[in-house]
Amino acid sequence: MLRGYLGLAILVVLPLALISVIGLVVGDAVDPALGIPAIDGVAMVIIFAFQLLGGNYTLDFLRSDLFSPRKWRLQALPYPPFCHALSILISSSLFSAFQGFAMVLYTHWVYGVRWGSFLVILGLLLFFSAFNQLVYMLIALSVKTDKLGERLGEVYGLGSFALAGVWFQLPNTLVFNFLARYGNPLSLSRNVMLYIMTGRYGNEALYSLAILLLATTALVTASIYFGRRKLA
């Protein structure tokens, strides 16, 4: 993974560049909606938004190791394929989470972003990273073609960007307000992060964490089901 320079450029260099550019624009302004410095909100959203794309690690390694002609060589190893898939999931989750945590430390030291407890932030990044890797694992296990898997991964990541209102403000309706607050993984993680950073929005953080836990349980169950069919 460390030799994947393109992935490092997209998932580390690009978000830090965006934070730097937007930070110059917002300066010392305070976000009136969140009640925190604007640079804190920008760093939080961008770092967690790019975690959504980290699942491509799991997608790529599953495809190259278990769903390509190479799989016949791997099946000669002294452990079953699902153990190899699990090792990919764990490795990708840890690597993606530590990428995010490196950016957390960088933005704290360089821009003075007030993240709160770094230990809690790291725990949330590990959980959110594992959640995203599970999404991409389920995609890899449930579709028949690589191209379709890639497109679904893009829909998941970019769709979460859009529903969270990262690019543009959603219409002010009951449905869109719910989707912007609880209807996508990025907003759910943002709700938890706001509680960690400010000590406020406790109910939103609790509801969001419960939804993420339920969704994780569903992803694990579905991955086991499709994994047994595809890796048997």
PDB file of C-alpha atoms in Angstrom:
ATOM      1  CA  MET A   1       0.000   0.000   0.000  1.00  0.00           C
ATOM      2  CA  LEU A   2       2.893   2.368   0.748  1.00  0.00           C
ATOM      3  CA  ARG A   3       4.160   1.769  -2.778  1.00  0.00           C
ATOM      4  CA  GLY A   4       0.800   2.819  -4.223  1.00  0.00           C
ATOM      5  CA  TYR A   5       1.863   6.384  -4.934  1.00  0.00           C
ATOM      6  CA  LEU A   6      -1.282   7.248  -6.870  1.00  0.00           C
ATOM      7  CA  GLY A   7      -3.452   6.183  -3.939  1.00  0.00           C
ATOM      8  CA  LEU A   8      -1.333   8.215  -1.507  1.00  0.00           C
ATOM      9  CA  ALA A   9      -1.568  11.230  -3.796  1.00  0.00           C
ATOM     10  CA  ILE A  10      -5.366  11.004  -4.040  1.00  0.00           C
ATOM     11  CA  LEU A  11      -6.117  10.086  -0.438  1.00  0.00           C
ATOM     12  CA  VAL A  12      -3.490  12.168   1.398  1.00  0.00           C
ATOM     13  CA  VAL A  13      -1.918  14.863  -0.767  1.00  0.00           C
ATOM     14  CA  LEU A  14      -5.148  15.961  -2.477  1.00  0.00           C
ATOM     15  CA  PRO A  15      -7.224  16.401   0.724  1.00  0.00           C
ATOM     16  CA  LEU A  16      -4.380  18.301   2.416  1.00  0.00           C
ATOM     17  CA  ALA A  17      -4.112  20.557  -0.646  1.00  0.00           C
ATOM     18  CA  LEU A  18      -7.867  21.209  -0.544  1.00  0.00           C
ATOM     19  CA  ILE A  19      -7.728  21.995   3.178  1.00  0.00           C
ATOM     20  CA  SER A  20      -4.830  24.411   2.571  1.00  0.00           C
ATOM     21  CA  VAL A  21      -6.553  26.246  -0.277  1.00  0.00           C
ATOM     22  CA  ILE A  22      -9.946  26.491   1.433  1.00  0.00           C
ATOM     23  CA  GLY A  23      -8.220  27.426   4.695  1.00  0.00           C
ATOM     24  CA  LEU A  24      -6.669  30.435   2.992  1.00  0.00           C
ATOM     25  CA  VAL A  25     -10.121  31.490   1.817  1.00  0.00           C
ATOM     26  CA  VAL A  26     -11.987  31.100   5.123  1.00  0.00           C
ATOM     27  CA  GLY A  27      -9.170  32.488   7.281  1.00  0.00           C
ATOM     28  CA  ASP A  28     -10.212  32.988  10.900  1.00  0.00           C
ATOM     29  CA  ALA A  29     -13.948  32.966  10.159  1.00  0.00           C
ATOM     30  CA  VAL A  30     -16.350  31.026  12.362  1.00  0.00           C
ATOM     31  CA  ASP A  31     -18.948  28.693  10.872  1.00  0.00           C
ATOM     32  CA  PRO A  32     -22.270  30.185  12.094  1.00  0.00           C
ATOM     33  CA  ALA A  33     -24.160  26.926  11.595  1.00  0.00           C
ATOM     34  CA  LEU A  34     -21.764  24.757  13.605  1.00  0.00           C
ATOM     35  CA  GLY A  35     -20.337  27.299  15.993  1.00  0.00           C
ATOM     36  CA  ILE A  36     -16.725  26.240  15.339  1.00  0.00           C
ATOM     37  CA  PRO A  37     -13.881  27.834  13.352  1.00  0.00           C
ATOM     38  CA  ALA A  38     -14.510  27.358   9.657  1.00  0.00           C
ATOM     39  CA  ILE A  39     -11.110  25.700   9.129  1.00  0.00           C
ATOM     40  CA  ASP A  40     -12.033  23.077  11.760  1.00  0.00           C
ATOM     41  CA  GLY A  41     -15.216  22.219   9.889  1.00  0.00           C
ATOM     42  CA  VAL A  42     -13.412  22.137   6.533  1.00  0.00           C
ATOM     43  CA  ALA A  43     -10.672  19.806   7.821  1.00  0.00           C
ATOM     44  CA  MET A  44     -13.199  17.507   9.502  1.00  0.00           C
ATOM     45  CA  VAL A  45     -15.421  17.119   6.434  1.00  0.00           C
ATOM     46  CA  ILE A  46     -12.606  16.696   3.909  1.00  0.00           C
ATOM     47  CA  ILE A  47     -10.630  14.143   5.929  1.00  0.00           C
ATOM     48  CA  PHE A  48     -13.684  11.998   6.624  1.00  0.00           C
ATOM     49  CA  ALA A  49     -14.976  12.472   3.076  1.00  0.00           C
ATOM     50  CA  PHE A  50     -11.806  10.978   1.613  1.00  0.00           C
ATOM     51  CA  GLN A  51     -12.131   8.022   3.991  1.00  0.00           C
ATOM     52  CA  LEU A  52     -15.101   7.050   1.816  1.00  0.00           C
ATOM     53  CA  LEU A  53     -12.718   6.441  -1.069  1.00  0.00           C
ATOM     54  CA  GLY A  54     -10.255   4.399   0.996  1.00  0.00           C
ATOM     55  CA  GLY A  55     -12.371   1.308   0.407  1.00  0.00           C
ATOM     56  CA  ASN A  56     -10.762   1.059  -3.019  1.00  0.00           C
ATOM     57  CA  TYR A  57      -7.842  -0.633  -1.253  1.00  0.00           C
ATOM     58  CA  THR A  58     -10.082  -3.553  -0.309  1.00  0.00           C
ATOM     59  CA  LEU A  59     -11.761  -3.577  -3.722  1.00  0.00           C
ATOM     60  CA  ASP A  60      -8.462  -3.647  -5.618  1.00  0.00           C
ATOM     61  CA  PHE A  61      -6.780  -6.297  -3.472  1.00  0.00           C
ATOM     62  CA  LEU A  62      -9.800  -8.586  -3.471  1.00  0.00           C
ATOM     63  CA  ARG A  63     -10.040  -8.283  -7.230  1.00  0.00           C
ATOM     64  CA  SER A  64      -6.343  -8.932  -7.865  1.00  0.00           C
ATOM     65  CA  ASP A  65      -5.892 -11.715  -5.278  1.00  0.00           C
ATOM     66  CA  LEU A  66      -9.168 -13.612  -5.260  1.00  0.00           C
ATOM     67  CA  PHE A  67     -11.083 -12.753  -8.434  1.00  0.00           C
ATOM     68  CA  SER A  68      -8.364 -13.012 -11.064  1.00  0.00           C
ATOM     69  CA  PRO A  69      -6.340 -15.899 -12.562  1.00  0.00           C
ATOM     70  CA  ARG A  70      -3.988 -15.452  -9.604  1.00  0.00           C
ATOM     71  CA  LYS A  71      -6.634 -16.908  -7.285  1.00  0.00           C
ATOM     72  CA  TRP A  72      -5.639 -20.448  -8.251  1.00  0.00           C
ATOM     73  CA  ARG A  73      -2.198 -19.890  -6.799  1.00  0.00           C
ATOM     74  CA  LEU A  74      -3.608 -18.380  -3.606  1.00  0.00           C
ATOM     75  CA  GLN A  75      -5.935 -21.307  -3.123  1.00  0.00           C
ATOM     76  CA  ALA A  76      -2.842 -23.469  -2.703  1.00  0.00           C
ATOM     77  CA  LEU A  77      -1.969 -21.580   0.494  1.00  0.00           C
ATOM     78  CA  PRO A  78      -2.510 -23.403   3.813  1.00  0.00           C
ATOM     79  CA  TYR A  79      -5.546 -21.326   4.812  1.00  0.00           C
ATOM     80  CA  PRO A  80      -9.000 -20.772   3.285  1.00  0.00           C
ATOM     81  CA  PRO A  81      -9.762 -17.829   0.972  1.00  0.00           C
ATOM     82  CA  PHE A  82     -12.007 -16.095   3.507  1.00  0.00           C
ATOM     83  CA  CYS A  83      -8.997 -15.738   5.846  1.00  0.00           C
ATOM     84  CA  HIS A  84      -7.130 -13.942   3.053  1.00  0.00           C
ATOM     85  CA  ALA A  85     -10.157 -11.701   2.441  1.00  0.00           C
ATOM     86  CA  LEU A  86     -10.309 -10.910   6.163  1.00  0.00           C
ATOM     87  CA  SER A  87      -6.612 -10.023   6.214  1.00  0.00           C
ATOM     88  CA  ILE A  88      -7.198  -7.626   3.306  1.00  0.00           C
ATOM     89  CA  LEU A  89     -10.114  -6.024   5.154  1.00  0.00           C
ATOM     90  CA  ILE A  90      -8.125  -5.539   8.363  1.00  0.00           C
ATOM     91  CA  SER A  91      -4.975  -4.283   6.622  1.00  0.00           C
ATOM     92  CA  SER A  92      -6.905  -1.830   4.451  1.00  0.00           C
ATOM     93  CA  SER A  93      -8.906  -0.542   7.418  1.00  0.00           C
ATOM     94  CA  LEU A  94      -5.771   0.097   9.481  1.00  0.00           C
ATOM     95  CA  PHE A  95      -3.879   1.712   6.619  1.00  0.00           C
ATOM     96  CA  SER A  96      -6.742   4.013   5.643  1.00  0.00           C
ATOM     97  CA  ALA A  97      -7.418   5.002   9.255  1.00  0.00           C
ATOM     98  CA  PHE A  98      -3.775   5.853   9.914  1.00  0.00           C
ATOM     99  CA  GLN A  99      -3.720   7.904   6.723  1.00  0.00           C
ATOM    100  CA  GLY A 100      -6.628   9.901   8.118  1.00  0.00           C
ATOM    101  CA  PHE A 101      -4.998  10.213  11.528  1.00  0.00           C
ATOM    102  CA  ALA A 102      -1.781  11.525   9.957  1.00  0.00           C
ATOM    103  CA  MET A 103      -3.871  14.272   8.333  1.00  0.00           C
ATOM    104  CA  VAL A 104      -5.567  14.983  11.673  1.00  0.00           C
ATOM    105  CA  LEU A 105      -2.186  15.523  13.324  1.00  0.00           C
ATOM    106  CA  TYR A 106      -0.948  17.625  10.391  1.00  0.00           C
ATOM    107  CA  THR A 107      -3.964  19.949  10.440  1.00  0.00           C
ATOM    108  CA  HIS A 108      -3.689  20.310  14.214  1.00  0.00           C
ATOM    109  CA  TRP A 109      -0.001  21.273  14.107  1.00  0.00           C
ATOM    110  CA  VAL A 110      -0.112  23.434  10.978  1.00  0.00           C
ATOM    111  CA  TYR A 111      -3.582  25.032  11.097  1.00  0.00           C
ATOM    112  CA  GLY A 112      -4.429  24.720  14.788  1.00  0.00           C
ATOM    113  CA  VAL A 113      -7.543  22.599  14.193  1.00  0.00           C
ATOM    114  CA  ARG A 114      -9.030  21.655  17.581  1.00  0.00           C
ATOM    115  CA  TRP A 115      -9.907  17.998  17.262  1.00  0.00           C
ATOM    116  CA  GLY A 116     -10.487  17.179  20.917  1.00  0.00           C
ATOM    117  CA  SER A 117      -9.235  13.814  22.168  1.00  0.00           C
ATOM    118  CA  PHE A 118      -6.832  12.307  19.630  1.00  0.00           C
ATOM    119  CA  LEU A 119      -7.415   8.840  21.073  1.00  0.00           C
ATOM    120  CA  VAL A 120     -11.163   9.118  20.482  1.00  0.00           C
ATOM    121  CA  ILE A 121     -10.556  10.526  17.003  1.00  0.00           C
ATOM    122  CA  LEU A 122      -8.318   7.573  16.166  1.00  0.00           C
ATOM    123  CA  GLY A 123     -10.962   5.148  17.415  1.00  0.00           C
ATOM    124  CA  LEU A 124     -13.630   6.818  15.273  1.00  0.00           C
ATOM    125  CA  LEU A 125     -11.344   6.765  12.231  1.00  0.00           C
ATOM    126  CA  LEU A 126     -10.678   3.046  12.726  1.00  0.00           C
ATOM    127  CA  PHE A 127     -14.394   2.340  12.992  1.00  0.00           C
ATOM    128  CA  PHE A 128     -15.354   4.540  10.038  1.00  0.00           C
ATOM    129  CA  SER A 129     -12.531   3.138   7.917  1.00  0.00           C
ATOM    130  CA  ALA A 130     -13.622  -0.444   8.663  1.00  0.00           C
ATOM    131  CA  PHE A 131     -17.204   0.524   7.778  1.00  0.00           C
ATOM    132  CA  ASN A 132     -16.124   1.841   4.379  1.00  0.00           C
ATOM    133  CA  GLN A 133     -13.927  -1.183   3.690  1.00  0.00           C
ATOM    134  CA  LEU A 134     -16.926  -3.418   4.443  1.00  0.00           C
ATOM    135  CA  VAL A 135     -19.022  -1.482   1.932  1.00  0.00           C
ATOM    136  CA  TYR A 136     -16.435  -2.030  -0.789  1.00  0.00           C
ATOM    137  CA  MET A 137     -15.950  -5.662   0.234  1.00  0.00           C
ATOM    138  CA  LEU A 138     -19.675  -6.244  -0.151  1.00  0.00           C
ATOM    139  CA  ILE A 139     -19.558  -4.591  -3.563  1.00  0.00           C
ATOM    140  CA  ALA A 140     -16.667  -6.835  -4.627  1.00  0.00           C
ATOM    141  CA  LEU A 141     -18.426  -9.962  -3.381  1.00  0.00           C
ATOM    142  CA  SER A 142     -21.847  -9.222  -4.817  1.00  0.00           C
ATOM    143  CA  VAL A 143     -21.148  -7.991  -8.373  1.00  0.00           C
ATOM    144  CA  LYS A 144     -19.973  -9.996 -11.352  1.00  0.00           C
ATOM    145  CA  THR A 145     -17.733  -7.504 -13.167  1.00  0.00           C
ATOM    146  CA  ASP A 146     -14.870  -5.277 -12.051  1.00  0.00           C
ATOM    147  CA  LYS A 147     -16.221  -2.292 -13.949  1.00  0.00           C
ATOM    148  CA  LEU A 148     -19.557  -2.491 -12.166  1.00  0.00           C
ATOM    149  CA  GLY A 149     -17.769  -2.714  -8.821  1.00  0.00           C
ATOM    150  CA  GLU A 150     -15.749   0.396  -9.580  1.00  0.00           C
ATOM    151  CA  ARG A 151     -18.843   2.336 -10.656  1.00  0.00           C
ATOM    152  CA  LEU A 152     -20.762   1.317  -7.521  1.00  0.00           C
ATOM    153  CA  GLY A 153     -17.822   2.417  -5.376  1.00  0.00           C
ATOM    154  CA  GLU A 154     -17.868   5.796  -7.095  1.00  0.00           C
ATOM    155  CA  VAL A 155     -21.627   6.105  -6.581  1.00  0.00           C
ATOM    156  CA  TYR A 156     -21.174   5.337  -2.876  1.00  0.00           C
ATOM    157  CA  GLY A 157     -18.378   7.858  -2.347  1.00  0.00           C
ATOM    158  CA  LEU A 158     -19.580  10.689  -4.555  1.00  0.00           C
ATOM    159  CA  GLY A 159     -23.210  10.126  -3.539  1.00  0.00           C
ATOM    160  CA  SER A 160     -22.271  10.546   0.109  1.00  0.00           C
ATOM    161  CA  PHE A 161     -20.422  13.756  -0.788  1.00  0.00           C
ATOM    162  CA  ALA A 162     -23.541  15.113  -2.471  1.00  0.00           C
ATOM    163  CA  LEU A 163     -26.040  14.057   0.214  1.00  0.00           C
ATOM    164  CA  ALA A 164     -23.862  15.526   2.952  1.00  0.00           C
ATOM    165  CA  GLY A 165     -23.966  18.897   1.187  1.00  0.00           C
ATOM    166  CA  VAL A 166     -20.197  19.019   0.587  1.00  0.00           C
ATOM    167  CA  TRP A 167     -20.500  20.442  -2.925  1.00  0.00           C
ATOM    168  CA  PHE A 168     -23.792  22.337  -2.762  1.00  0.00           C
ATOM    169  CA  GLN A 169     -26.667  23.079  -0.419  1.00  0.00           C
ATOM    170  CA  LEU A 170     -29.522  20.577  -0.640  1.00  0.00           C
ATOM    171  CA  PRO A 171     -33.135  21.787  -0.960  1.00  0.00           C
ATOM    172  CA  ASN A 172     -34.675  22.753   2.357  1.00  0.00           C
ATOM    173  CA  THR A 173     -37.278  19.979   2.567  1.00  0.00           C
ATOM    174  CA  LEU A 174     -38.010  17.350   5.208  1.00  0.00           C
ATOM    175  CA  VAL A 175     -36.638  14.500   3.105  1.00  0.00           C
ATOM    176  CA  PHE A 176     -33.431  16.239   2.063  1.00  0.00           C
ATOM    177  CA  ASN A 177     -32.837  17.582   5.579  1.00  0.00           C
ATOM    178  CA  PHE A 178     -33.064  14.020   6.932  1.00  0.00           C
ATOM    179  CA  LEU A 179     -30.752  12.683   4.220  1.00  0.00           C
ATOM    180  CA  ALA A 180     -28.250  15.473   4.901  1.00  0.00           C
ATOM    181  CA  ARG A 181     -28.219  14.690   8.627  1.00  0.00           C
ATOM    182  CA  TYR A 182     -28.670  10.918   8.884  1.00  0.00           C
ATOM    183  CA  GLY A 183     -28.979   9.528   5.353  1.00  0.00           C
ATOM    184  CA  ASN A 184     -25.336   8.963   4.449  1.00  0.00           C
ATOM    185  CA  PRO A 185     -22.137   7.760   6.174  1.00  0.00           C
ATOM    186  CA  LEU A 186     -20.316  11.094   5.883  1.00  0.00           C
ATOM    187  CA  SER A 187     -23.047  13.006   7.724  1.00  0.00           C
ATOM    188  CA  LEU A 188     -23.250  10.314  10.398  1.00  0.00           C
ATOM    189  CA  SER A 189     -19.511  10.513  11.061  1.00  0.00           C
ATOM    190  CA  ARG A 190     -19.696  14.319  11.025  1.00  0.00           C
ATOM    191  CA  ASN A 191     -22.385  14.265  13.716  1.00  0.00           C
ATOM    192  CA  VAL A 192     -20.169  12.150  15.949  1.00  0.00           C
ATOM    193  CA  MET A 193     -17.147  14.339  15.221  1.00  0.00           C
ATOM    194  CA  LEU A 194     -19.007  17.517  16.140  1.00  0.00           C
ATOM    195  CA  TYR A 195     -19.795  16.053  19.540  1.00  0.00           C
ATOM    196  CA  ILE A 196     -16.141  15.085  20.059  1.00  0.00           C
ATOM    197  CA  MET A 197     -14.904  18.529  19.002  1.00  0.00           C
ATOM    198  CA  THR A 198     -17.504  20.689  20.764  1.00  0.00           C
ATOM    199  CA  GLY A 199     -19.249  18.589  23.425  1.00  0.00           C
ATOM    200  CA  ARG A 200     -22.566  19.544  21.833  1.00  0.00           C
ATOM    201  CA  TYR A 201     -25.013  17.766  19.497  1.00  0.00           C
ATOM    202  CA  GLY A 202     -25.093  14.786  21.854  1.00  0.00           C
ATOM    203  CA  ASN A 203     -28.410  13.358  20.621  1.00  0.00           C
ATOM    204  CA  GLU A 204     -27.362  13.586  16.972  1.00  0.00           C
ATOM    205  CA  ALA A 205     -24.080  11.840  17.785  1.00  0.00           C
ATOM    206  CA  LEU A 206     -25.854   9.051  19.677  1.00  0.00           C
ATOM    207  CA  TYR A 207     -28.391   8.454  16.902  1.00  0.00           C
ATOM    208  CA  SER A 208     -25.655   8.547  14.253  1.00  0.00           C
ATOM    209  CA  LEU A 209     -23.463   6.067  16.103  1.00  0.00           C
ATOM    210  CA  ALA A 210     -26.421   3.708  16.536  1.00  0.00           C
ATOM    211  CA  ILE A 211     -27.202   3.887  12.799  1.00  0.00           C
ATOM    212  CA  LEU A 212     -23.558   3.206  11.915  1.00  0.00           C
ATOM    213  CA  LEU A 213     -23.453   0.201  14.260  1.00  0.00           C
ATOM    214  CA  LEU A 214     -26.651  -1.233  12.778  1.00  0.00           C
ATOM    215  CA  ALA A 215     -25.386  -0.648   9.255  1.00  0.00           C
ATOM    216  CA  THR A 216     -22.068  -2.316  10.128  1.00  0.00           C
ATOM    217  CA  THR A 217     -23.913  -5.373  11.448  1.00  0.00           C
ATOM    218  CA  ALA A 218     -25.917  -5.549   8.222  1.00  0.00           C
ATOM    219  CA  LEU A 219     -22.739  -5.208   6.116  1.00  0.00           C
ATOM    220  CA  VAL A 220     -20.975  -7.999   8.017  1.00  0.00           C
ATOM    221  CA  THR A 221     -23.997 -10.291   7.635  1.00  0.00           C
ATOM    222  CA  ALA A 222     -24.330  -9.580   3.921  1.00  0.00           C
ATOM    223  CA  SER A 223     -20.575  -9.984   3.348  1.00  0.00           C
ATOM    224  CA  ILE A 224     -20.591 -13.399   5.043  1.00  0.00           C
ATOM    225  CA  TYR A 225     -23.541 -14.495   2.899  1.00  0.00           C
ATOM    226  CA  PHE A 226     -22.065 -13.376  -0.419  1.00  0.00           C
ATOM    227  CA  GLY A 227     -18.559 -14.392   0.628  1.00  0.00           C
ATOM    228  CA  ARG A 228     -19.608 -17.981   1.221  1.00  0.00           C
ATOM    229  CA  ARG A 229     -21.084 -18.104  -2.273  1.00  0.00           C
ATOM    230  CA  LYS A 230     -18.225 -16.418  -4.096  1.00  0.00           C
ATOM    231  CA  LEU A 231     -15.194 -17.681  -2.154  1.00  0.00           C
ATOM    232  CA  ALA A 232     -16.353 -21.270  -1.745  1.00  0.00           C
TER     233      ALA A 232
END
